[in-house]
Short mmCIF file of C-alpha atoms and ligand atoms in Angstrom, two decimals:
data_model
loop_
_atom_site.label_atom_id
_atom_site.label_comp_id
_atom_site.label_asym_id
_atom_site.label_seq_id
_atom_site.Cartn_x
_atom_site.Cartn_y
_atom_site.Cartn_z
CA MET A 1 98.67 49.62 100.15
CA ASN A 2 101.93 50.72 101.26
CA ILE A 3 104.53 48.07 102.09
CA HIS A 4 108.03 48.26 103.95
CA GLU A 5 111.48 48.72 102.26
CA TYR A 6 112.49 45.30 102.72
CA GLN A 7 109.41 43.82 101.14
CA GLY A 8 109.71 46.46 98.21
CA LYS A 9 113.44 45.19 97.85
CA SER A 10 112.21 41.62 97.49
CA ILE A 11 109.87 42.54 94.69
CA LEU A 12 112.86 44.52 92.93
CA GLN A 13 115.23 41.70 93.25
CA ALA A 14 112.55 39.24 91.74
CA HIS A 15 113.00 41.31 88.70
CA GLY A 16 116.59 41.45 88.64
CA VAL A 17 116.84 44.95 90.21
CA GLN A 18 120.17 45.42 91.83
CA VAL A 19 119.75 46.23 95.82
CA GLN A 20 122.33 45.66 98.36
CA GLU A 21 122.34 42.50 100.24
CA GLY A 22 120.18 42.51 103.71
CA PHE A 23 117.61 40.79 105.68
CA VAL A 24 115.03 41.78 107.87
CA ALA A 25 115.12 40.99 111.84
CA GLU A 26 112.54 41.00 114.61
CA THR A 27 115.01 40.54 117.54
CA ALA A 28 118.58 41.67 118.50
CA GLU A 29 119.72 38.31 118.33
CA GLN A 30 118.41 37.67 114.71
CA ALA A 31 119.97 40.83 113.58
CA GLY A 32 123.58 39.78 114.84
CA LEU A 33 123.23 36.44 113.08
CA ILE A 34 122.26 38.35 109.83
CA ALA A 35 125.51 40.13 110.18
CA GLU A 36 127.46 37.22 110.64
CA GLU A 37 125.88 35.69 107.89
CA LEU A 38 126.67 38.95 105.74
CA GLN A 39 130.20 38.76 106.77
CA LYS A 40 130.71 35.18 105.96
CA LYS A 41 128.95 35.12 102.52
CA PHE A 42 129.91 38.57 101.18
CA GLY A 43 132.73 39.68 103.26
CA THR A 44 130.69 42.58 104.59
CA GLU A 45 132.41 44.90 107.23
CA ILE A 46 130.36 47.64 107.73
CA PHE A 47 126.66 47.09 108.56
CA VAL A 48 123.43 49.49 108.21
CA ILE A 49 120.81 48.97 110.56
CA LYS A 50 117.68 50.50 109.22
CA ALA A 51 114.14 50.87 110.99
CA GLN A 52 111.28 49.45 108.95
CA ILE A 53 108.20 51.67 109.24
CA HIS A 54 105.78 52.99 106.80
CA ALA A 55 107.49 56.45 106.65
CA GLY A 56 110.40 58.24 105.09
CA GLY A 57 112.98 60.63 106.41
CA ARG A 58 114.18 57.77 108.78
CA GLY A 59 117.78 58.81 108.38
CA LYS A 60 116.93 62.02 109.73
CA GLY A 61 114.95 60.59 112.88
CA GLY A 62 117.88 58.30 113.74
CA GLY A 63 116.27 55.18 112.02
CA VAL A 64 119.25 54.40 110.02
CA LYS A 65 122.70 53.48 112.07
CA ILE A 66 126.03 51.97 111.00
CA ALA A 67 127.62 49.17 113.14
CA ARG A 68 131.30 47.79 112.51
CA SER A 69 130.86 44.42 113.94
CA PRO A 70 127.94 41.51 114.35
CA MET A 71 127.80 42.33 118.04
CA GLU A 72 127.43 46.17 117.47
CA THR A 73 124.95 45.16 115.11
CA ALA A 74 122.95 43.22 117.68
CA GLU A 75 123.28 46.30 120.21
CA VAL A 76 122.09 49.04 117.75
CA ALA A 77 119.40 46.49 116.60
CA SER A 78 118.30 45.98 120.30
CA ARG A 79 118.31 49.85 120.71
CA MET A 80 115.95 50.51 117.70
CA LEU A 81 113.58 47.90 118.16
CA GLY A 82 110.92 48.91 120.37
CA MET A 83 111.78 52.88 120.03
CA THR A 84 109.05 55.20 119.08
CA LEU A 85 110.41 56.83 115.94
CA VAL A 86 109.62 60.29 114.98
CA THR A 87 110.69 61.32 111.45
CA PRO A 88 109.25 64.55 109.35
CA GLN A 89 106.69 62.26 107.83
CA THR A 90 105.22 60.38 111.01
CA GLY A 91 103.75 63.22 112.87
CA PRO A 92 104.61 63.91 116.46
CA ALA A 93 103.22 60.80 117.80
CA GLY A 94 105.92 58.59 115.90
CA LYS A 95 105.96 55.10 114.99
CA LEU A 96 106.95 51.94 116.62
CA VAL A 97 109.78 50.07 115.21
CA ARG A 98 108.97 46.22 115.19
CA LYS A 99 111.26 45.37 112.64
CA VAL A 100 114.93 46.42 111.24
CA LEU A 101 116.64 45.73 107.97
CA ILE A 102 120.23 44.79 108.34
CA ALA A 103 122.04 45.62 105.08
CA GLN A 104 125.48 45.91 103.53
CA ASP A 105 126.96 49.19 103.70
CA VAL A 106 127.33 50.21 100.11
CA TYR A 107 129.14 53.43 100.56
CA TYR A 108 132.62 51.73 100.19
CA LYS A 109 135.52 53.19 102.05
CA GLY A 110 137.32 55.87 100.46
CA ASP A 111 134.77 55.87 97.65
CA SER A 112 135.11 59.22 95.82
CA ASP A 113 133.04 58.71 92.52
CA ILE A 114 130.07 57.89 94.18
CA ARG A 115 126.92 59.48 92.95
CA GLU A 116 123.15 59.45 94.71
CA PHE A 117 120.22 59.86 92.33
CA TYR A 118 116.46 60.22 92.99
CA LEU A 119 114.41 58.01 90.64
CA SER A 120 110.60 57.22 91.04
CA VAL A 121 107.98 55.64 88.59
CA LEU A 122 104.42 56.73 89.56
CA LEU A 123 100.88 57.18 88.33
CA ASP A 124 100.46 60.78 87.52
CA ARG A 125 96.68 61.39 87.70
CA LYS A 126 96.62 64.76 86.12
CA ARG A 127 98.42 63.53 83.20
CA SER A 128 96.44 60.42 83.02
CA ALA A 129 100.01 58.70 82.48
CA PHE A 130 102.77 56.76 84.23
CA VAL A 131 105.77 58.88 84.66
CA VAL A 132 109.34 58.69 85.72
CA ILE A 133 110.51 61.39 87.63
CA TYR A 134 114.16 61.56 88.43
CA SER A 135 117.01 63.95 89.46
CA THR A 136 120.84 64.16 89.94
CA GLU A 137 120.01 65.51 93.49
CA GLY A 138 119.33 62.26 95.50
CA GLY A 139 119.71 61.15 98.77
CA MET A 140 117.90 64.25 100.44
CA ASP A 141 114.42 65.71 100.41
CA ILE A 142 113.30 65.61 96.95
CA GLU A 143 110.64 68.25 97.85
CA GLU A 144 113.42 70.46 98.91
CA VAL A 145 114.96 70.07 95.49
CA ALA A 146 111.55 70.59 93.76
CA ALA A 147 111.04 73.78 95.67
CA ASN A 148 114.56 75.40 95.47
CA LYS A 149 116.16 73.58 92.10
CA PRO A 150 113.13 72.79 89.95
CA LYS A 151 115.32 72.45 86.89
CA ALA A 152 117.30 69.50 88.45
CA ILE A 153 114.21 67.36 88.49
CA PHE A 154 113.36 65.74 85.13
CA THR A 155 110.36 63.85 83.95
CA GLU A 156 109.73 61.02 81.15
CA VAL A 157 106.35 60.46 80.32
CA VAL A 158 105.06 56.92 79.42
CA ASP A 159 103.02 57.00 76.28
CA SER A 160 99.72 55.65 75.73
CA THR A 161 101.23 52.20 74.68
CA CYS A 162 102.01 51.99 78.54
CA CYS A 163 105.30 50.89 77.99
CA LEU A 164 108.50 52.74 78.63
CA HIS A 165 110.78 52.73 75.56
CA GLU A 166 114.33 51.99 75.53
CA PHE A 167 115.15 55.24 73.88
CA GLN A 168 113.58 56.83 77.12
CA MET A 169 115.71 54.83 79.18
CA ARG A 170 118.80 55.73 77.39
CA THR A 171 117.60 59.50 77.79
CA ILE A 172 117.33 59.02 81.42
CA ALA A 173 120.87 57.36 82.06
CA SER A 174 122.18 60.18 79.90
CA ASN A 175 120.37 63.00 81.84
CA LEU A 176 122.02 61.63 85.02
CA GLY A 177 125.41 62.16 83.33
CA LEU A 178 126.63 58.54 82.78
CA GLN A 179 128.90 56.80 80.50
CA GLY A 180 130.15 53.45 79.82
CA LYS A 181 129.42 50.54 82.21
CA ALA A 182 127.47 52.88 84.70
CA TYR A 183 125.24 54.06 81.83
CA ARG A 184 124.38 50.32 80.61
CA GLU A 185 123.74 49.56 84.42
CA MET A 186 121.32 52.51 84.74
CA VAL A 187 119.42 51.41 81.56
CA ARG A 188 119.05 47.70 82.91
CA PHE A 189 118.20 49.01 86.45
CA ILE A 190 115.46 51.29 84.83
CA SER A 191 114.16 48.46 82.57
CA GLY A 192 113.92 46.03 85.59
CA LEU A 193 112.33 48.69 87.74
CA TRP A 194 109.76 49.37 85.13
CA ASN A 195 108.87 45.44 84.83
CA ALA A 196 108.67 45.11 88.52
CA PHE A 197 106.22 48.19 88.52
CA VAL A 198 104.02 46.95 85.76
CA SER A 199 103.87 43.28 86.87
CA SER A 200 102.99 44.24 90.50
CA ASP A 201 100.41 46.79 89.62
CA ALA A 202 102.09 49.46 91.58
CA SER A 203 101.01 52.96 91.77
CA LEU A 204 104.74 54.11 93.18
CA MET A 205 107.95 52.90 93.17
CA GLU A 206 110.59 55.50 94.66
CA ILE A 207 114.26 54.88 94.80
CA ASN A 208 115.99 57.47 96.66
CA PRO A 209 118.97 57.39 97.05
CA LEU A 210 119.70 55.20 93.82
CA LEU A 211 123.41 54.99 94.23
CA LYS A 212 126.40 54.43 91.48
CA THR A 213 129.13 53.21 93.02
CA SER A 214 132.63 53.82 92.32
CA ASP A 215 133.11 50.43 90.54
CA ASP A 216 130.01 51.78 88.26
CA ARG A 217 127.11 49.58 89.90
CA VAL A 218 124.03 51.05 90.08
CA LEU A 219 121.55 49.97 92.96
CA ALA A 220 118.62 50.85 95.23
CA VAL A 221 119.79 51.79 98.65
CA ASP A 222 116.03 52.78 99.66
CA CYS A 223 112.85 52.08 98.26
CA LYS A 224 109.32 53.03 98.85
CA VAL A 225 106.50 51.11 97.22
CA SER A 226 102.57 51.48 96.95
CA LEU A 227 100.52 48.85 95.52
CA ASP A 228 97.08 49.32 94.06
CA ASP A 229 94.46 47.95 96.31
CA ASN A 230 92.22 47.34 93.38
CA ALA A 231 94.69 44.90 91.88
CA LEU A 232 95.78 42.97 94.85
CA TYR A 233 93.35 40.10 94.09
CA ARG A 234 95.69 39.09 91.33
CA HIS A 235 98.68 38.94 93.77
CA PRO A 236 97.97 36.92 96.75
CA GLU A 237 101.70 37.07 97.71
CA LEU A 238 101.85 40.93 97.62
CA ALA A 239 98.35 41.19 99.47
CA ALA A 240 100.27 39.15 102.19
CA MET A 241 102.70 41.88 102.78
CA ARG A 242 99.96 44.05 104.38
CA ASP A 243 101.18 45.27 107.82
CA LEU A 244 98.03 46.13 109.90
CA ASN A 245 100.18 47.49 112.60
CA GLU A 246 101.31 50.67 110.27
CA GLU A 247 97.63 51.14 109.34
CA ASP A 248 94.92 53.24 111.30
CA PRO A 249 92.99 50.50 113.61
CA THR A 250 89.57 52.12 113.11
CA GLU A 251 90.03 51.93 109.46
CA VAL A 252 91.43 48.41 109.78
CA GLU A 253 88.44 47.64 111.67
CA ALA A 254 86.13 49.26 108.98
CA SER A 255 87.40 47.49 106.11
CA ALA A 256 86.82 44.02 108.16
CA SER A 257 83.10 45.20 108.24
CA ASN A 258 83.30 46.02 104.56
CA LEU A 259 82.96 49.73 105.28
CA ASN A 260 84.63 52.38 103.28
CA TYR A 261 85.78 54.69 106.15
CA VAL A 262 88.29 57.22 106.16
CA LYS A 263 88.94 59.14 109.29
CA LEU A 264 88.94 62.90 109.09
CA ASP A 265 89.44 65.36 111.85
CA GLY A 266 86.14 67.17 112.21
CA ASP A 267 83.30 66.97 114.79
CA VAL A 268 80.21 65.66 112.68
CA GLY A 269 80.33 61.75 112.14
CA CYS A 270 78.43 60.85 109.22
CA MET A 271 77.00 57.55 107.67
CA VAL A 272 75.65 57.58 104.13
CA ASN A 273 75.21 54.92 101.43
CA GLY A 274 76.95 55.76 98.18
CA ALA A 275 80.26 57.78 97.70
CA GLY A 276 78.56 60.47 95.62
CA LEU A 277 76.07 61.16 98.45
CA ALA A 278 78.43 60.74 101.13
CA MET A 279 80.67 63.53 99.41
CA ALA A 280 77.65 65.68 99.09
CA THR A 281 76.70 64.98 102.82
CA MET A 282 80.17 66.28 103.78
CA ASP A 283 79.52 69.62 101.84
CA LEU A 284 76.25 69.73 103.60
CA ILE A 285 78.02 69.52 107.19
CA GLN A 286 80.32 71.86 106.35
CA LEU A 287 77.70 74.50 105.02
CA SER A 288 75.89 73.83 108.46
CA GLY A 289 78.97 75.05 110.29
CA GLY A 290 80.25 71.74 111.30
CA ARG A 291 83.33 69.61 109.88
CA PRO A 292 83.13 66.07 108.95
CA ALA A 293 84.66 63.88 111.42
CA ASN A 294 84.83 60.94 108.66
CA PHE A 295 83.88 59.63 105.44
CA LEU A 296 81.67 56.50 105.51
CA ASP A 297 80.21 55.04 102.63
CA VAL A 298 77.88 51.83 104.09
CA GLY A 299 77.47 50.44 100.53
CA GLY A 300 74.29 49.50 98.71
CA GLY A 301 73.47 46.48 100.63
CA ALA A 302 73.45 48.12 104.14
CA SER A 303 72.20 45.74 106.66
CA ALA A 304 71.33 46.23 110.50
CA LYS A 305 74.53 44.65 110.97
CA THR A 306 76.53 47.10 108.85
CA VAL A 307 74.73 50.15 110.24
CA GLU A 308 75.60 49.03 113.92
CA ALA A 309 79.37 48.36 112.88
CA GLY A 310 79.43 52.08 111.54
CA PHE A 311 78.00 53.38 114.55
CA ARG A 312 80.51 51.85 116.81
CA ILE A 313 83.32 53.03 114.31
CA ILE A 314 81.92 56.73 114.26
CA LEU A 315 81.53 56.65 118.13
CA LYS A 316 85.16 55.39 118.68
CA ASP A 317 86.35 58.98 117.60
CA PRO A 318 86.15 61.43 120.82
CA ASN A 319 85.77 64.39 118.71
CA VAL A 320 82.28 63.62 117.36
CA LYS A 321 79.60 65.96 118.69
CA ALA A 322 76.56 64.89 116.28
CA ILE A 323 76.04 62.30 113.71
CA LEU A 324 74.11 62.62 110.57
CA VAL A 325 72.76 59.45 108.77
CA ASN A 326 71.73 60.39 105.34
CA ILE A 327 70.44 57.25 103.35
CA PHE A 328 68.95 57.40 100.12
CA GLY A 329 66.78 53.84 99.71
CA GLY A 330 67.38 52.62 95.97
CA ILE A 331 68.26 49.23 96.41
CA VAL A 332 68.49 49.20 100.19
CA ARG A 333 65.16 49.66 101.86
CA CYS A 334 64.98 52.53 104.33
CA ASP A 335 62.88 50.73 106.94
CA ARG A 336 65.70 48.02 106.99
CA VAL A 337 68.34 50.79 107.91
CA ALA A 338 66.03 52.14 110.58
CA ALA A 339 65.93 48.80 111.85
CA GLY A 340 69.67 48.86 112.11
CA ILE A 341 69.63 52.21 113.70
CA ILE A 342 67.18 51.16 116.56
CA GLU A 343 69.30 47.81 116.99
CA ALA A 344 72.52 49.73 117.28
CA TYR A 345 70.94 52.07 119.81
CA LYS A 346 69.93 49.03 121.88
CA THR A 347 73.31 46.79 121.55
CA ILE A 348 75.75 49.81 121.78
CA GLY A 349 73.76 51.42 124.66
CA ASP A 350 74.34 54.76 125.70
CA ILE A 351 74.65 56.94 122.50
CA LYS A 352 75.00 60.52 124.00
CA VAL A 353 75.56 62.57 120.76
CA PRO A 354 72.50 63.50 118.98
CA VAL A 355 71.75 61.59 115.93
CA ILE A 356 70.16 63.15 113.16
CA VAL A 357 68.55 60.94 110.49
CA ARG A 358 67.32 61.34 107.10
CA LEU A 359 65.91 58.52 105.21
CA GLN A 360 64.58 59.17 101.78
CA GLY A 361 63.58 56.50 99.03
CA THR A 362 62.16 53.10 99.08
CA ASN A 363 59.96 52.61 102.18
CA ALA A 364 60.65 56.01 103.75
CA ILE A 365 57.29 56.34 105.43
CA GLU A 366 57.36 53.13 107.15
CA ALA A 367 61.30 53.84 108.21
CA LYS A 368 60.07 57.22 109.93
CA GLU A 369 57.10 55.19 111.45
CA LEU A 370 59.69 52.83 112.93
CA ILE A 371 61.62 55.59 114.26
CA ASP A 372 58.88 57.62 115.57
CA THR A 373 57.55 54.77 117.67
CA SER A 374 60.99 53.52 118.83
CA GLY A 375 60.94 56.03 121.36
CA LEU A 376 64.64 56.76 120.81
CA LYS A 377 66.18 60.29 120.72
CA VAL A 378 66.72 60.43 117.13
CA ILE A 379 66.31 63.51 115.02
CA ALA A 380 64.31 62.99 111.97
CA ALA A 381 64.99 65.27 108.96
CA SER A 382 63.34 65.02 105.36
CA THR A 383 65.26 67.32 103.21
CA PHE A 384 68.73 68.18 102.63
CA THR A 385 68.33 71.47 104.14
CA ASP A 386 66.34 70.37 106.93
CA ALA A 387 69.20 68.30 107.87
CA ALA A 388 71.72 70.87 107.76
CA GLU A 389 69.51 73.08 109.84
CA LYS A 390 69.12 70.25 112.55
CA VAL A 391 73.17 69.71 112.27
CA ARG A 392 73.49 73.42 113.19
CA GLU A 393 71.13 73.31 116.09
CA ALA A 394 72.59 70.14 117.54
CA LEU A 395 76.08 71.74 117.47
CA ALA A 396 74.90 75.03 119.17
P1 ADP B 1 114.89 57.38 104.53
O1 ADP B 1 114.59 57.71 103.07
O2 ADP B 1 113.63 57.05 105.30
O3 ADP B 1 115.66 58.35 105.44
P2 ADP B 1 117.09 55.56 103.52
O4 ADP B 1 117.08 54.35 103.25
O5 ADP B 1 116.99 56.63 102.35
O6 ADP B 1 116.04 56.08 104.86
O7 ADP B 1 118.31 55.95 104.19
C1 ADP B 1 118.74 57.45 104.69
C2 ADP B 1 120.34 57.31 104.28
O8 ADP B 1 121.09 56.44 105.03
C3 ADP B 1 120.66 57.17 103.07
O9 ADP B 1 120.58 58.45 101.95
C4 ADP B 1 122.10 56.64 102.94
O10 ADP B 1 122.78 58.08 102.90
C5 ADP B 1 122.21 55.91 104.32
N1 ADP B 1 121.84 54.61 104.04
C6 ADP B 1 120.71 53.82 103.95
N2 ADP B 1 121.18 52.52 103.60
C7 ADP B 1 122.32 52.33 103.40
C8 ADP B 1 123.20 51.23 103.01
N3 ADP B 1 122.66 50.11 102.97
N4 ADP B 1 124.64 51.57 103.07
C9 ADP B 1 125.07 52.81 103.16
N5 ADP B 1 124.13 53.85 103.65
C10 ADP B 1 122.83 53.55 103.69
MG1 MG B 2 115.30 57.51 101.34
#
């Protein structure tokens, strides 16, 4: 699960990691009040207004702006709220801005000895280890640095004790070219960030830019955080940070019905039980000349209701030209799935695309009988190759 910058920063702060002061606003009026508050409490003179969307590159897309008074802050916020922000990461459709973060400007006036770094902690699946990736070339596209100046990117691998050692933190601070107070602040920053990462079961915490100010403070100016979905049950307060507005609506609907659904951009919808069989089915679709429109695992205990929910979700996608149902009845009984398909046909009504059904395993014979006598236009397939052939015919 991804969260917003302002939420990520609250996790960091709870672990003593320095970030600039700031608060989130949903209206221009709130934005103005926050700016007044920052002015009173911290003497802030320049305010930064930052669009809160689940995508990076906001700076480039006009989602990060400066204001010099609370009134101007409110004006800028009123323009930013409700706009569709397009950044290199949102795709051409962009994302609607519903919240803005009002923060202190941390690039003080006349600041010459200021440095922007990149630093992220993440799970490296290839290495089966956590790693800290960091660079002196922060603030801009890290992908660009990786492509053009790979030597400017360093990696510190966390060993099997799953503990980032103090000597590693010192190595990082030293490789970033820091001395004295800034060096100590950096070690403290990394130690806090590592604690925040571990205790929130995160899979990514990316700080870009990580700023060293002219008075040698070290703070997170931006932060992108991804949390491990499988561990969210341990953190109800983090699970509550989920913002459904930022997620694909069909995927949200599917997860509400306990379906594992991932939208893809092909033309053959598929409904399968079990992730392994679902992967094999997607290969099968590809082999038959189609392209999978989705991944959908209805799980081991598929009921008539789940099958119906699955059909509804697949049919929402206008690209779908055929649907392949591939069920192996192990725990689930095929006749129950067949009843679900028939039920779905009746309640959804007009299903125009051809539906190819392969039901194998427990009660497969009863299932076939149910489908054959239902009078519905369902194409029954017996083997994998047979199913592939019938998908090919349906697409022709
Ligand atoms: P994104 O990565 O989505 O573009 P960032 O939070 O990194 O968004 O902001 C982009 C740039 O905006 C930063 O590199 C920095 O130069 C500037 N910026 C962001 N927040 C602040 C802030 N609080 N004070 C001053 N400048 C900021
Ligand atoms: Mg950034």
